Short mmCIF file of C-alpha atoms and ligand atoms in Angstrom, two decimals:
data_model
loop_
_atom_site.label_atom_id
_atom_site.label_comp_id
_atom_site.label_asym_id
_atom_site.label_seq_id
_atom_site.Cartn_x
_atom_site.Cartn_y
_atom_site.Cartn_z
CA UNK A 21 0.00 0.00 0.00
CA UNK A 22 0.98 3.55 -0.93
CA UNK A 23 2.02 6.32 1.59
CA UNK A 24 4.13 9.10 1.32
CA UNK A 25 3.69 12.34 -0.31
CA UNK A 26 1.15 10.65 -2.91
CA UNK A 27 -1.24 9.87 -0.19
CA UNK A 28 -1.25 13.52 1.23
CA UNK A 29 -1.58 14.47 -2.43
CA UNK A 30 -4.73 12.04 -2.44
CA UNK A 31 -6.18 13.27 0.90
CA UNK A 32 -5.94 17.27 -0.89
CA UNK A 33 -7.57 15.94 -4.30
CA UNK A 34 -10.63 14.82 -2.05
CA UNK A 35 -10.19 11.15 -3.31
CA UNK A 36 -12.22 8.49 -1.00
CA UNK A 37 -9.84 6.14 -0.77
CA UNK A 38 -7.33 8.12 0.25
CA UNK A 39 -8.89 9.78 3.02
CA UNK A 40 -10.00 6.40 4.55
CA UNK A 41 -6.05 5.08 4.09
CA UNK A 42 -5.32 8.53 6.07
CA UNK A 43 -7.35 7.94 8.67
CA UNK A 44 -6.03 4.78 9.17
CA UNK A 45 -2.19 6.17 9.11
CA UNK A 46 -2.90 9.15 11.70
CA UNK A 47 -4.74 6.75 14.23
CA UNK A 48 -2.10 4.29 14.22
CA UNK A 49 0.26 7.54 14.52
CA UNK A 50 4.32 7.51 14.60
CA UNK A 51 6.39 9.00 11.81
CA UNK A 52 4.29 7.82 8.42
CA UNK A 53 1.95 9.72 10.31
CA UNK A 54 3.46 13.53 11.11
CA UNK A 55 4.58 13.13 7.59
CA UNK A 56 1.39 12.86 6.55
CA UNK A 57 -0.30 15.43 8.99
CA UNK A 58 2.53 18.29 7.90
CA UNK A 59 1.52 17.54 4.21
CA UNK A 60 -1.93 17.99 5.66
CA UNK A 61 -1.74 20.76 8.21
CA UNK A 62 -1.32 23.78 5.99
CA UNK A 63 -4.79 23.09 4.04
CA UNK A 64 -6.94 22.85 6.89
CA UNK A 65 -8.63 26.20 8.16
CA UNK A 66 -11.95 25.19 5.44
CA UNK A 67 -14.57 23.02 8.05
CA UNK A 68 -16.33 24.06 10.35
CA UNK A 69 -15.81 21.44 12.97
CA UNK A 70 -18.65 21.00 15.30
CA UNK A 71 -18.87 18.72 17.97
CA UNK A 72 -21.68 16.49 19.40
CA UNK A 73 -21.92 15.39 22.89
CA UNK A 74 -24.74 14.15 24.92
CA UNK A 75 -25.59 10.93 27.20
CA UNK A 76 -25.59 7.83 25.73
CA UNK A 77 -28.93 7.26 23.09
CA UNK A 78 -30.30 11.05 23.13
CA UNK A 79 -29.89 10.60 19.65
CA UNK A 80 -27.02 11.85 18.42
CA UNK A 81 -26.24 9.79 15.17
CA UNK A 82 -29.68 10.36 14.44
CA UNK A 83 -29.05 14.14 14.44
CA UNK A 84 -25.37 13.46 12.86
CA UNK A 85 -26.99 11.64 10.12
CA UNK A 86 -29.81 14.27 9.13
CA UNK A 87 -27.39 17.30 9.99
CA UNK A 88 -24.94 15.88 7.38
CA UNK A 89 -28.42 15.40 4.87
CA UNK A 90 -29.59 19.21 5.36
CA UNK A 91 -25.63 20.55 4.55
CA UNK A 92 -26.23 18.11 1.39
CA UNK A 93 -29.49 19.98 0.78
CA UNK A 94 -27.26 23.06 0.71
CA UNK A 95 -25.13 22.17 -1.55
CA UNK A 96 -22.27 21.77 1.11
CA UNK A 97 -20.30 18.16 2.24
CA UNK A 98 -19.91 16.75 5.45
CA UNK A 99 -17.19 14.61 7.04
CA UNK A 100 -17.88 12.68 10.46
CA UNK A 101 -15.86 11.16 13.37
CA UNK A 102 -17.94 8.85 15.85
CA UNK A 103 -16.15 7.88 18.95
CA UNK A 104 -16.95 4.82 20.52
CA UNK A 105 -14.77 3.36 23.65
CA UNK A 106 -12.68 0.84 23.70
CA UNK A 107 -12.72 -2.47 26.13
CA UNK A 108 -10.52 -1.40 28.68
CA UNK A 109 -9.66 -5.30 29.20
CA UNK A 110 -9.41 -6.16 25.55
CA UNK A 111 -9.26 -3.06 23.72
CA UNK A 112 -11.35 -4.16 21.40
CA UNK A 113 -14.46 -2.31 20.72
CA UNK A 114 -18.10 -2.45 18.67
CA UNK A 115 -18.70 0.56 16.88
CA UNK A 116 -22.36 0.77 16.04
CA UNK A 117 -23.12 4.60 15.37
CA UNK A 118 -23.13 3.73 11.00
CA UNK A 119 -26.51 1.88 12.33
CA UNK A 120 -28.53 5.77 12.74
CA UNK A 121 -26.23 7.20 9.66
CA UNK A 122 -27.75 4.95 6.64
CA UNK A 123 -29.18 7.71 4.73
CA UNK A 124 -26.18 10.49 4.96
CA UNK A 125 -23.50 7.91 4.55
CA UNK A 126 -24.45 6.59 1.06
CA UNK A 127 -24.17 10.26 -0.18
CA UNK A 128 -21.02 10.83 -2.45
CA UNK A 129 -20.79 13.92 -0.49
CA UNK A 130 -20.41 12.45 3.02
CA UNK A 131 -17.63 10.69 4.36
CA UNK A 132 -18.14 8.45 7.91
CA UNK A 133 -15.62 7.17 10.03
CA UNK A 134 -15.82 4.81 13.26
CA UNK A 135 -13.33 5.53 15.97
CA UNK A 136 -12.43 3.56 18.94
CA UNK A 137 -10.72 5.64 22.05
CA UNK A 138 -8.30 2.74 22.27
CA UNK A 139 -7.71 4.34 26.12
CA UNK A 140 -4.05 5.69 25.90
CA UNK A 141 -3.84 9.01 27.86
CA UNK A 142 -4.36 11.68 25.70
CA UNK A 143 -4.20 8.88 22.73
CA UNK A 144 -8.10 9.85 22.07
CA UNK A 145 -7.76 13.33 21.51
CA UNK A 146 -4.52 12.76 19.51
CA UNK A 147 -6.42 10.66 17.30
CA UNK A 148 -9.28 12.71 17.02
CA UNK A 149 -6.92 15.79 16.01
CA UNK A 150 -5.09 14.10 13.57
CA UNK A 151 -8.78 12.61 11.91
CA UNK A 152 -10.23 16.34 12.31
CA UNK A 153 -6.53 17.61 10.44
CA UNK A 154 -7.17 14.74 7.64
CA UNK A 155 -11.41 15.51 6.83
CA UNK A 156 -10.48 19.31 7.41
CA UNK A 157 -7.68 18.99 4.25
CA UNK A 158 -9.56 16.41 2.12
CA UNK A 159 -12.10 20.10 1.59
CA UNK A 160 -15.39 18.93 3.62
CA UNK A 161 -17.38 21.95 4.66
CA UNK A 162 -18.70 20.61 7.43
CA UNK A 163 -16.60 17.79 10.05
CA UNK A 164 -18.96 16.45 12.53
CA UNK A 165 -17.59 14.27 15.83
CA UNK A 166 -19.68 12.20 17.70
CA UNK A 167 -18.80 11.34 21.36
CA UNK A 168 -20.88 9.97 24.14
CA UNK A 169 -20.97 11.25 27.89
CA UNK A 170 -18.61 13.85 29.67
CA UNK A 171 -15.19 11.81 30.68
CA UNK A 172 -12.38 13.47 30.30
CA UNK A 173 -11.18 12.86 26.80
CA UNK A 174 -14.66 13.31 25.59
CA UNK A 175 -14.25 16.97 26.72
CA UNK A 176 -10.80 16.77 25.55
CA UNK A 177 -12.10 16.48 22.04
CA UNK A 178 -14.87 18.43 22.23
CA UNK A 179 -12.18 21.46 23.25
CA UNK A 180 -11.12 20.46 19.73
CA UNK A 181 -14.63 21.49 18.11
CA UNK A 182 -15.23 25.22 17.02
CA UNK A 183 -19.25 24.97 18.34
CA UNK A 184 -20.14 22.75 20.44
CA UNK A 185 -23.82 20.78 20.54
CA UNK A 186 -25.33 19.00 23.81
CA UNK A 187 -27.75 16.88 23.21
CA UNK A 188 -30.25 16.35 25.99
CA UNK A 189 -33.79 14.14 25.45
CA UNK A 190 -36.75 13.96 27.52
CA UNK A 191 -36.83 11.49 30.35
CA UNK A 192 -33.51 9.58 29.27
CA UNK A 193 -31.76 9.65 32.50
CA UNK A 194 -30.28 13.28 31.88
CA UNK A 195 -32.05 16.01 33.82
CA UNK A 196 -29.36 18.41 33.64
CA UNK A 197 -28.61 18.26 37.41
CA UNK A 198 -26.93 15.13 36.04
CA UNK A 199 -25.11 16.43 33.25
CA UNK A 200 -24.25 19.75 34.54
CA UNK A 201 -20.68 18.84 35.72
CA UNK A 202 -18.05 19.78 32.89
CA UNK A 203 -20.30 19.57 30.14
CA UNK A 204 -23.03 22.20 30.01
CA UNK A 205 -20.09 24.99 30.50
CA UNK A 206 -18.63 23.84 26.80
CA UNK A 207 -22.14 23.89 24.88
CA UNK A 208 -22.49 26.41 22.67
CA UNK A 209 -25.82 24.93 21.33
CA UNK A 210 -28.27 23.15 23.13
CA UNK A 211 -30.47 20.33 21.33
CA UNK A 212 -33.77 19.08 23.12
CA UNK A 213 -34.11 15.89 20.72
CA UNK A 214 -37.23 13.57 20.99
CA UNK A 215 -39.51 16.65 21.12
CA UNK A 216 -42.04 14.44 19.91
CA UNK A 217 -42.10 12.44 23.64
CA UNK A 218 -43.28 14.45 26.36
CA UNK A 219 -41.76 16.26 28.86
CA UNK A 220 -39.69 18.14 25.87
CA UNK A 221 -40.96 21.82 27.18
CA UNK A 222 -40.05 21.02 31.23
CA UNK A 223 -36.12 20.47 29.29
CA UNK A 224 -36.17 23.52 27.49
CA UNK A 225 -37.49 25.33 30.64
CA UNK A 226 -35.16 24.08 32.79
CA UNK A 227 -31.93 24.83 30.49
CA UNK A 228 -33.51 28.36 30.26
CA UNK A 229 -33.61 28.37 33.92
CA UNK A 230 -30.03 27.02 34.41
CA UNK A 231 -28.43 29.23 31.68
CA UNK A 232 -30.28 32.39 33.52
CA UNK A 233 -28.34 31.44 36.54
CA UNK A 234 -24.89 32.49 34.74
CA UNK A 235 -24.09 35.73 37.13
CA UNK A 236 -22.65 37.26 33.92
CA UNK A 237 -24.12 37.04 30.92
CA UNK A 238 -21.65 35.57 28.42
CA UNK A 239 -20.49 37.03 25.36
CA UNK A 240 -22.16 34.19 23.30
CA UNK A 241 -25.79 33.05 25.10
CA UNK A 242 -25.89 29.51 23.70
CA UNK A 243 -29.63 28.87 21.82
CA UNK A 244 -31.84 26.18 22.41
CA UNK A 245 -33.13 24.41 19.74
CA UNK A 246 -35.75 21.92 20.26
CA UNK A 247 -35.35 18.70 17.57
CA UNK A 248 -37.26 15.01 16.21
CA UNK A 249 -33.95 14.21 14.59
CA UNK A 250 -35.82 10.63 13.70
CA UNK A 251 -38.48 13.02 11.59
CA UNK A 252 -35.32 15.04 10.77
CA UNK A 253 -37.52 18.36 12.04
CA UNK A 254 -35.56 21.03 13.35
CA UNK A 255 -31.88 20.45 11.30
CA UNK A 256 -32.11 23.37 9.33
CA UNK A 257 -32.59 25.63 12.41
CA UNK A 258 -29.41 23.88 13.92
CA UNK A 259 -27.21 24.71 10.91
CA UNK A 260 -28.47 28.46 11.10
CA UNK A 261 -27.65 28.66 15.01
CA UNK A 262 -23.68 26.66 13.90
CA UNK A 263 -23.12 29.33 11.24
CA UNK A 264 -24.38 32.54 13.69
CA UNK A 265 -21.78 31.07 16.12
CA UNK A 266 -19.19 31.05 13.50
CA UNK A 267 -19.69 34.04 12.52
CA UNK A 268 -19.78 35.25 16.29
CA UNK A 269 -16.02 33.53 16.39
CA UNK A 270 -14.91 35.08 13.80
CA UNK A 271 -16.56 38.42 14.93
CA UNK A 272 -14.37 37.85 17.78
CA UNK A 273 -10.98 36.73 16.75
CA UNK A 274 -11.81 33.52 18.78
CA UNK A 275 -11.82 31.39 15.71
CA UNK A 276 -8.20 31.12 15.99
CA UNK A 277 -8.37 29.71 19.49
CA UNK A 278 -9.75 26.38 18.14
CA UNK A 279 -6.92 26.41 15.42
CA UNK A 280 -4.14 26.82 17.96
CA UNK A 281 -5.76 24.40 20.43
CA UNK A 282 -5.86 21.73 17.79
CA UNK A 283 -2.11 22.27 16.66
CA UNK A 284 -1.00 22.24 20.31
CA UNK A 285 -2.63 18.60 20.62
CA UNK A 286 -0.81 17.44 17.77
CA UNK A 287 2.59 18.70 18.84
CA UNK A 288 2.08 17.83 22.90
CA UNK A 289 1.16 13.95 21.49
CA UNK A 290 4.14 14.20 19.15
CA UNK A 291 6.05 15.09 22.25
CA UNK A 292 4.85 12.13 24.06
CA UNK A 293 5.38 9.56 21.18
CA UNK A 294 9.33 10.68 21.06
CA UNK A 295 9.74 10.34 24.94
CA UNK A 296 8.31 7.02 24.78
CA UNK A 297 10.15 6.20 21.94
CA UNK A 298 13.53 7.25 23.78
CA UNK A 299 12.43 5.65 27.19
CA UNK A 300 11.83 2.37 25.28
CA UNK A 301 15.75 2.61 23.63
CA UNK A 302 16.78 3.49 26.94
CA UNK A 303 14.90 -0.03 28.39
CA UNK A 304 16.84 -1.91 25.70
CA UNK A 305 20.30 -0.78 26.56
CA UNK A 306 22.69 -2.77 28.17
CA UNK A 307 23.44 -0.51 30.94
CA UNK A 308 20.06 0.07 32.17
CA UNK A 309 19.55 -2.62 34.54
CA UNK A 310 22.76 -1.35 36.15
CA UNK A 311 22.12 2.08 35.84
CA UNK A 312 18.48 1.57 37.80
CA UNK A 313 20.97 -0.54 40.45
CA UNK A 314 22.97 2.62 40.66
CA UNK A 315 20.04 5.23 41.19
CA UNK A 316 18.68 2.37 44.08
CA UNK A 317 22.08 2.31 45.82
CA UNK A 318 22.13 5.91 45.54
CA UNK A 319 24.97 6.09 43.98
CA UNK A 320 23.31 8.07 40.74
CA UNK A 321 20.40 10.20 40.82
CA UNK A 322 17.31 9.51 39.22
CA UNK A 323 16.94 13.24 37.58
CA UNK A 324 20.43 12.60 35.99
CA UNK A 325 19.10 9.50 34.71
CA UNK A 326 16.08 10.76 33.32
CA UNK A 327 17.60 13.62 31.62
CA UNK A 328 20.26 10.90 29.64
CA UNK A 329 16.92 9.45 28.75
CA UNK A 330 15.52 12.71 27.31
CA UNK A 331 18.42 13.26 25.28
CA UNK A 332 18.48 9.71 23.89
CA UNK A 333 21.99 9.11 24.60
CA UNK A 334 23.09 5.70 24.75
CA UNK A 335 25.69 4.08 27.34
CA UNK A 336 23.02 3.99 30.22
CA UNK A 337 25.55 1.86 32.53
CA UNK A 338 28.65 4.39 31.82
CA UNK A 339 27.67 6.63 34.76
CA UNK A 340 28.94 4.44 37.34
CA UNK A 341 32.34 2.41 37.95
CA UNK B 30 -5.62 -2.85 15.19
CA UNK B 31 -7.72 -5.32 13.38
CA UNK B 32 -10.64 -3.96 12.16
CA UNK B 33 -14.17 -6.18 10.75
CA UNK B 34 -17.12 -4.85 9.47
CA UNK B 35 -19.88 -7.14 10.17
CA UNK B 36 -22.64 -6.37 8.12
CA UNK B 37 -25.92 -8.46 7.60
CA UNK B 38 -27.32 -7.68 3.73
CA UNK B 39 -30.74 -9.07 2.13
CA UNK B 40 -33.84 -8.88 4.37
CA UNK B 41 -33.91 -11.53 6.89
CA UNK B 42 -34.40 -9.91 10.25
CA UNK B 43 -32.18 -12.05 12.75
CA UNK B 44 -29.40 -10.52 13.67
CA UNK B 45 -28.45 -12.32 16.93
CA UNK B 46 -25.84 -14.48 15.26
CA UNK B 47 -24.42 -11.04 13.79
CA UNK B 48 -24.40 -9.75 17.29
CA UNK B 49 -22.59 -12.67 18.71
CA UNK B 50 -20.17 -12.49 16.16
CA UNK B 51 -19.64 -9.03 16.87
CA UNK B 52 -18.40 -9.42 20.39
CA UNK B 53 -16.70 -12.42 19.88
CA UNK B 54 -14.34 -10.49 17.50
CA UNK B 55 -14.66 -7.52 20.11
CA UNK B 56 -13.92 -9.63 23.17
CA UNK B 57 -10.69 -11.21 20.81
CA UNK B 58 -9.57 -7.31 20.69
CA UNK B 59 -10.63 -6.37 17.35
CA UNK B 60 -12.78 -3.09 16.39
CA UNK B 61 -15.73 -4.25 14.92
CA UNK B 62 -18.28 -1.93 12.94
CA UNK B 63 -21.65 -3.35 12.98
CA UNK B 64 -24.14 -1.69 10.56
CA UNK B 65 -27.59 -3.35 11.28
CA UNK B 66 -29.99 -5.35 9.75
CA UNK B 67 -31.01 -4.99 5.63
CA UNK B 68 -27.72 -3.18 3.93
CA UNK B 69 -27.61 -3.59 -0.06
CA UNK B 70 -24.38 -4.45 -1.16
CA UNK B 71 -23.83 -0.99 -2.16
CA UNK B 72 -23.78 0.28 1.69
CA UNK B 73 -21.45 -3.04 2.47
CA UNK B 74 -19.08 -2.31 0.47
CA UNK B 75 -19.14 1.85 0.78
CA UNK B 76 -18.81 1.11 5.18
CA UNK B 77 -16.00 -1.06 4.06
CA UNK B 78 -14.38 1.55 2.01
CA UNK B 79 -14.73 4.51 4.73
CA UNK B 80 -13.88 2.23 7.91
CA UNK B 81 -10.82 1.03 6.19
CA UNK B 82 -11.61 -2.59 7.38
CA UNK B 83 -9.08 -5.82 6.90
CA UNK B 84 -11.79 -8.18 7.14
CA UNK B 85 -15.96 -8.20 5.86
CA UNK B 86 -17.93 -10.67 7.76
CA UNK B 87 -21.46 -10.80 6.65
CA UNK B 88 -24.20 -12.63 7.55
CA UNK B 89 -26.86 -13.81 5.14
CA UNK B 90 -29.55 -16.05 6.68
CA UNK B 91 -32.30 -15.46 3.83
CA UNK B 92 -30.60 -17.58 1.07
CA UNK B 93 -29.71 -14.66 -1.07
CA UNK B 94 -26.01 -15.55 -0.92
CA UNK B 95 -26.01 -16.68 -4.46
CA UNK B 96 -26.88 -12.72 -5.37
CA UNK B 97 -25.44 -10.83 -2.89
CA UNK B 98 -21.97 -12.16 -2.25
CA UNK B 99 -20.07 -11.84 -5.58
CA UNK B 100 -22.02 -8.53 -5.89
CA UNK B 101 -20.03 -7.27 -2.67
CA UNK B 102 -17.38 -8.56 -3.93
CA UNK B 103 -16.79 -7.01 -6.83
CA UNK B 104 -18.08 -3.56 -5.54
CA UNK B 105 -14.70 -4.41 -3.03
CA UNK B 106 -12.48 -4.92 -6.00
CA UNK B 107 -14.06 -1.85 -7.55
CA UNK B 108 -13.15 -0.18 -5.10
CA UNK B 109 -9.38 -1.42 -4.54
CA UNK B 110 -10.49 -3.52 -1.47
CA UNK B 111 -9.77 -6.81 -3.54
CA UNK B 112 -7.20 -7.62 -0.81
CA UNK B 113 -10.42 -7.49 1.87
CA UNK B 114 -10.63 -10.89 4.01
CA UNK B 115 -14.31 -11.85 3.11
CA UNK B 116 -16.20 -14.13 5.32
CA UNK B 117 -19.57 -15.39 5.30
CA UNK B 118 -21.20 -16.90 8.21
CA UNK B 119 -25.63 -17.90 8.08
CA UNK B 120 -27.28 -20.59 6.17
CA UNK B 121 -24.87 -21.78 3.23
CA UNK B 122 -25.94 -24.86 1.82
CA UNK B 123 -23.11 -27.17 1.17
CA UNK B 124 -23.72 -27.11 -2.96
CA UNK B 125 -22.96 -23.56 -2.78
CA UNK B 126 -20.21 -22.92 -1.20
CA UNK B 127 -17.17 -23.70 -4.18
CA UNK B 128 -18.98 -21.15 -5.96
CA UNK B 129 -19.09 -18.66 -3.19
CA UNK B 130 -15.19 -19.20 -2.52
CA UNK B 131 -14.70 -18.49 -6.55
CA UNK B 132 -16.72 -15.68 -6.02
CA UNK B 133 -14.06 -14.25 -3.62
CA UNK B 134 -15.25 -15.30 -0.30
CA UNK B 135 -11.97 -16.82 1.63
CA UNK B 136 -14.27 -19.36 4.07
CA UNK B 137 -17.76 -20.16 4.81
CA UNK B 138 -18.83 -20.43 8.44
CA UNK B 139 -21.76 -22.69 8.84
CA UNK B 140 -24.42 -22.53 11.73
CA UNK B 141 -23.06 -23.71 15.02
CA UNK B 142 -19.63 -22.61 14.39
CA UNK B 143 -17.58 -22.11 17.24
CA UNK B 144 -16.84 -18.09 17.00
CA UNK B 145 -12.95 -18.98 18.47
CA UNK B 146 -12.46 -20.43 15.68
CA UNK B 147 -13.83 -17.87 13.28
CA UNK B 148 -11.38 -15.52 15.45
CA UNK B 149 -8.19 -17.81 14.72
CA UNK B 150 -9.14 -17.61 11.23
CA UNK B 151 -8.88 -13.95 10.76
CA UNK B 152 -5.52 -13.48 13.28
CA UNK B 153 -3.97 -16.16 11.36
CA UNK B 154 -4.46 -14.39 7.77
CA UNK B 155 -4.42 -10.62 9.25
CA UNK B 156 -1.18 -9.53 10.20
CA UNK B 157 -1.62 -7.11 13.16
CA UNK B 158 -1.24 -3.60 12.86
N1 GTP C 416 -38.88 9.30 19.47
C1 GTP C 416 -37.74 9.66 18.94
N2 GTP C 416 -36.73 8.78 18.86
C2 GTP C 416 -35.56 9.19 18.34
C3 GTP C 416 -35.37 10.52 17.87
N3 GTP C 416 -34.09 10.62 17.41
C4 GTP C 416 -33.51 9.41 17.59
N4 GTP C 416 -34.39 8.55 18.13
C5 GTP C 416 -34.15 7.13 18.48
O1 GTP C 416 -33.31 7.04 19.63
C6 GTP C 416 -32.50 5.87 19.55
C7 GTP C 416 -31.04 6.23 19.74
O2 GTP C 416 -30.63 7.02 18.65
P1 GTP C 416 -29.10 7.23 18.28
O3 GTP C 416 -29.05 8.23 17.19
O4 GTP C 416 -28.43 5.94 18.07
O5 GTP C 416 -28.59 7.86 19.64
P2 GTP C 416 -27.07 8.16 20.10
O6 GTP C 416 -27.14 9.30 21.03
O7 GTP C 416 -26.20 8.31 18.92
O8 GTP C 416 -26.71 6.83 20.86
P3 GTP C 416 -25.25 6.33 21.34
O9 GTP C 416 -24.29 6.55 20.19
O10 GTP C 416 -25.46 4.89 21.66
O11 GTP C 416 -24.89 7.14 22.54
C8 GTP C 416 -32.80 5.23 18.21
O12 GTP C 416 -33.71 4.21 18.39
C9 GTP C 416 -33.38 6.38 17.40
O13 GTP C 416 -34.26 5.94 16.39
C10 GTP C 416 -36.47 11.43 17.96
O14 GTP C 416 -36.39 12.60 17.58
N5 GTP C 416 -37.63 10.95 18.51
MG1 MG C 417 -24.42 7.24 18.37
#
């Protein structure tokens, strides 16, 4: 299989297979990879890359699926990340979002892609800013990511996201007392999906309530927009209230923000992947069973050691007679 | 990573040997991407192409086989995914399958299979990456 500067050249042209092949290259991640992503990098700027959050079966691929439709309607494309997690015993994972994304994901102008968190630290978000980089270049105007729930590298992504939609439904477990921790401070759009099952109206009155409570009122008041993403009633409205937020970012200079943010995740993971690269040479030397015997007898420090680490130099046992 | 789609096309509405499948392969570390019930081979082979599987498991209980499968499989040499494991698991009878492994299909699960066996199968001809 091809990589290399064809495949960037590929990913820019738009072509399908490419961008899938990419995907594939910037998840797995080490040096094919930043290759790739610095052929990549300087085309991106295009998308506007919202994300979608909410508990789990609110109906988010529902929404993801029609969202992607009405763009279509509009002449505009849409690419789309759904994150899944990964077995934390086996690391495998079922990734079943593709089930609510039939319609949108036969379109020639929608691209889907399945994404497991595979549960390294930080490896999510890494992943998720090198897919973002790769949809972003290929030219979609729209790139869509799809996580459940409020852990850590959920929010982690969703930093990644220009505009930001919660998804709440009626009666699903999710009275915002529940989700209010971490979550409801990134939204910059709130969906009330399943307005066709009651208690709709007490959501959207209680959001009001809660957003009310802000002792400041914020620069950008996020909207409420009340959905039956399984009737697809209510898209439209949701791709007016994404573009008024873009155009508040860019209003705003805060457009930039996300931009910088997304950069800084690819160089801090880059950062990671060369220390463990060096720490793993450093286990393979002959010296370092010695050199740990050294630090334990106290006859080395452990900073020292680290730092010969950092620099990658070999000759781990040479500190010590 | 290995990564299966396990897709279920024709209309036959059982999908619990699908689902067992699914976490077999899942439980075996793999990332599987299940679509649901009813896909045409159209949407098999385009969830194939934009998950960037190594391996296509589908599931045909209705006795469309004869149809479906060497449609899928040349949508997946269409679309330079020729080199795509392809399994097929569900009701095969025995007559049929030589002329679903000419039509590209590398092994035929019957009913009752033990799924450890379907998952040494694919680890054995998937080189981990
Ligand atoms: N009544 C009703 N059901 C809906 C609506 N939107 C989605 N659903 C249903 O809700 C269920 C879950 O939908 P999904 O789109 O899979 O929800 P999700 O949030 O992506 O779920 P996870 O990815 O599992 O967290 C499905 O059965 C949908 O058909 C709606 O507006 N009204
Ligand atoms: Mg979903």
């Amino acid at each position: 299989m091809t990589g290399g500067p064809t495949l960037g050249a590929e990913v820019l042209a738009g072509q399908r297979r490419a961008v899938s092949r990419a995907l594939t290259v910037v998840e797995r991640g080490g040096p094919e990879a930043e290759a790739l992503l610095q052929t990549l990098l300087p085309h991106t700027g295009h998308a506007h890359v919202v994300g979608i959050t909410g508990a789990p079966g609110v109906g988010k691929s529902t929404l993801v699926d029609g969202l992607a439709l009405a763009a279509r309607g509009q002449g505009q494309t849409a690419g789309i990340i759904a994150v899944d997690p990964s077995s934390p015993f086996t690391g495998g994972a079922i990734l079943g979002d593709r089930i609510r994304m039939q319609d949108a994901t036969m379109d020639p102008g929608v691209f889907m892609r399945s994404l497991a968190s595979r549960g390294q630290t930080g490896g999510l978000s890494r992943a998720a800013a090198a897919s973002l980089t790769v949809l972003d270049a290929s030219g979609f105007d729209w790139v869509l990511v799809e996580t459940v729930g409020a852990g850590q590298s959920e929010i982690e992504i969703m930093a990644l996201a220009e505009s930001v939609m919660v998804v709440l439904a009626p009666g699903l477990g999710d009275d915002i007392q529940a989700i209010k921790a971490g979550i409801l401070e990134i939204a910059d759009l709130f969906v009330v999906n399943k307005a066709d099952r009651p208690g709709a109206d007490a959501s959207v009155r209680e959001l009001r309530a809660m957003l009310r409570l802000a002792a400041d009122p914020p620069p950008w008041m996020p909207p409420i927009v009340t959905t039956v993403a399984a009737e697809r009633r209510g898209l439209d409205q949701i791709l007016a209230e994404l573009a008024r937020h873009r155009a508040f970012l860019e209003e705003t200079g805060r457009r930039a923000d996300r931009r910088t943010h997304q950069v800084e995740t690819l160089v801090r993971q880059a950062v990671w992947d060369a220390v463990a690269r060096r720490l793993a040479a450093a286990r393979e030397d002959p010296g370092w069973a010695r050199a740990l015997t050294a630090v334990a007898a106290g006859t080395r420090d452990a900073t020292g050691l680290a730092d010969q680490v950092l620099r990658g130099a070999g000759g781990m046992g040479d500190g010590i007679h | 990573m290995i990564r299966v789609l396990v897709a279920k096309p024709g209309l036959d509405g059982h999908d619990r040997g699908a689902k067992v499948i699914a976490r077999a392969l899942r439980d075996a570390g793999m990332e599987v991407v299940y679509t649901g019930l009813h896909q045409t081979p159209e949407q098999v082979a385009e969830a194939a192409l934009q998950e960037d599987v190594q391996v296509v498991a589908l599931s045909i209980l209705s006795g469309a086989h004869p149809t479906l499968v060497p449609r899928i499989a040349g949508l997946l040499q269409q679309n330079g995914q020729g080199d795509v494991l392809l399994l097929l698991g569900g009701i095969v009878p025995e007559q049929d399958v030589a002329s679903m492994l000419d039509a590209g299909v590398s092994r035929v699960f019957g009913p009752g299979t033990d799924t450890r066996d379907i998952v040494r199968y694919i680890q054995e001809r998937v080189g981990d990456s």
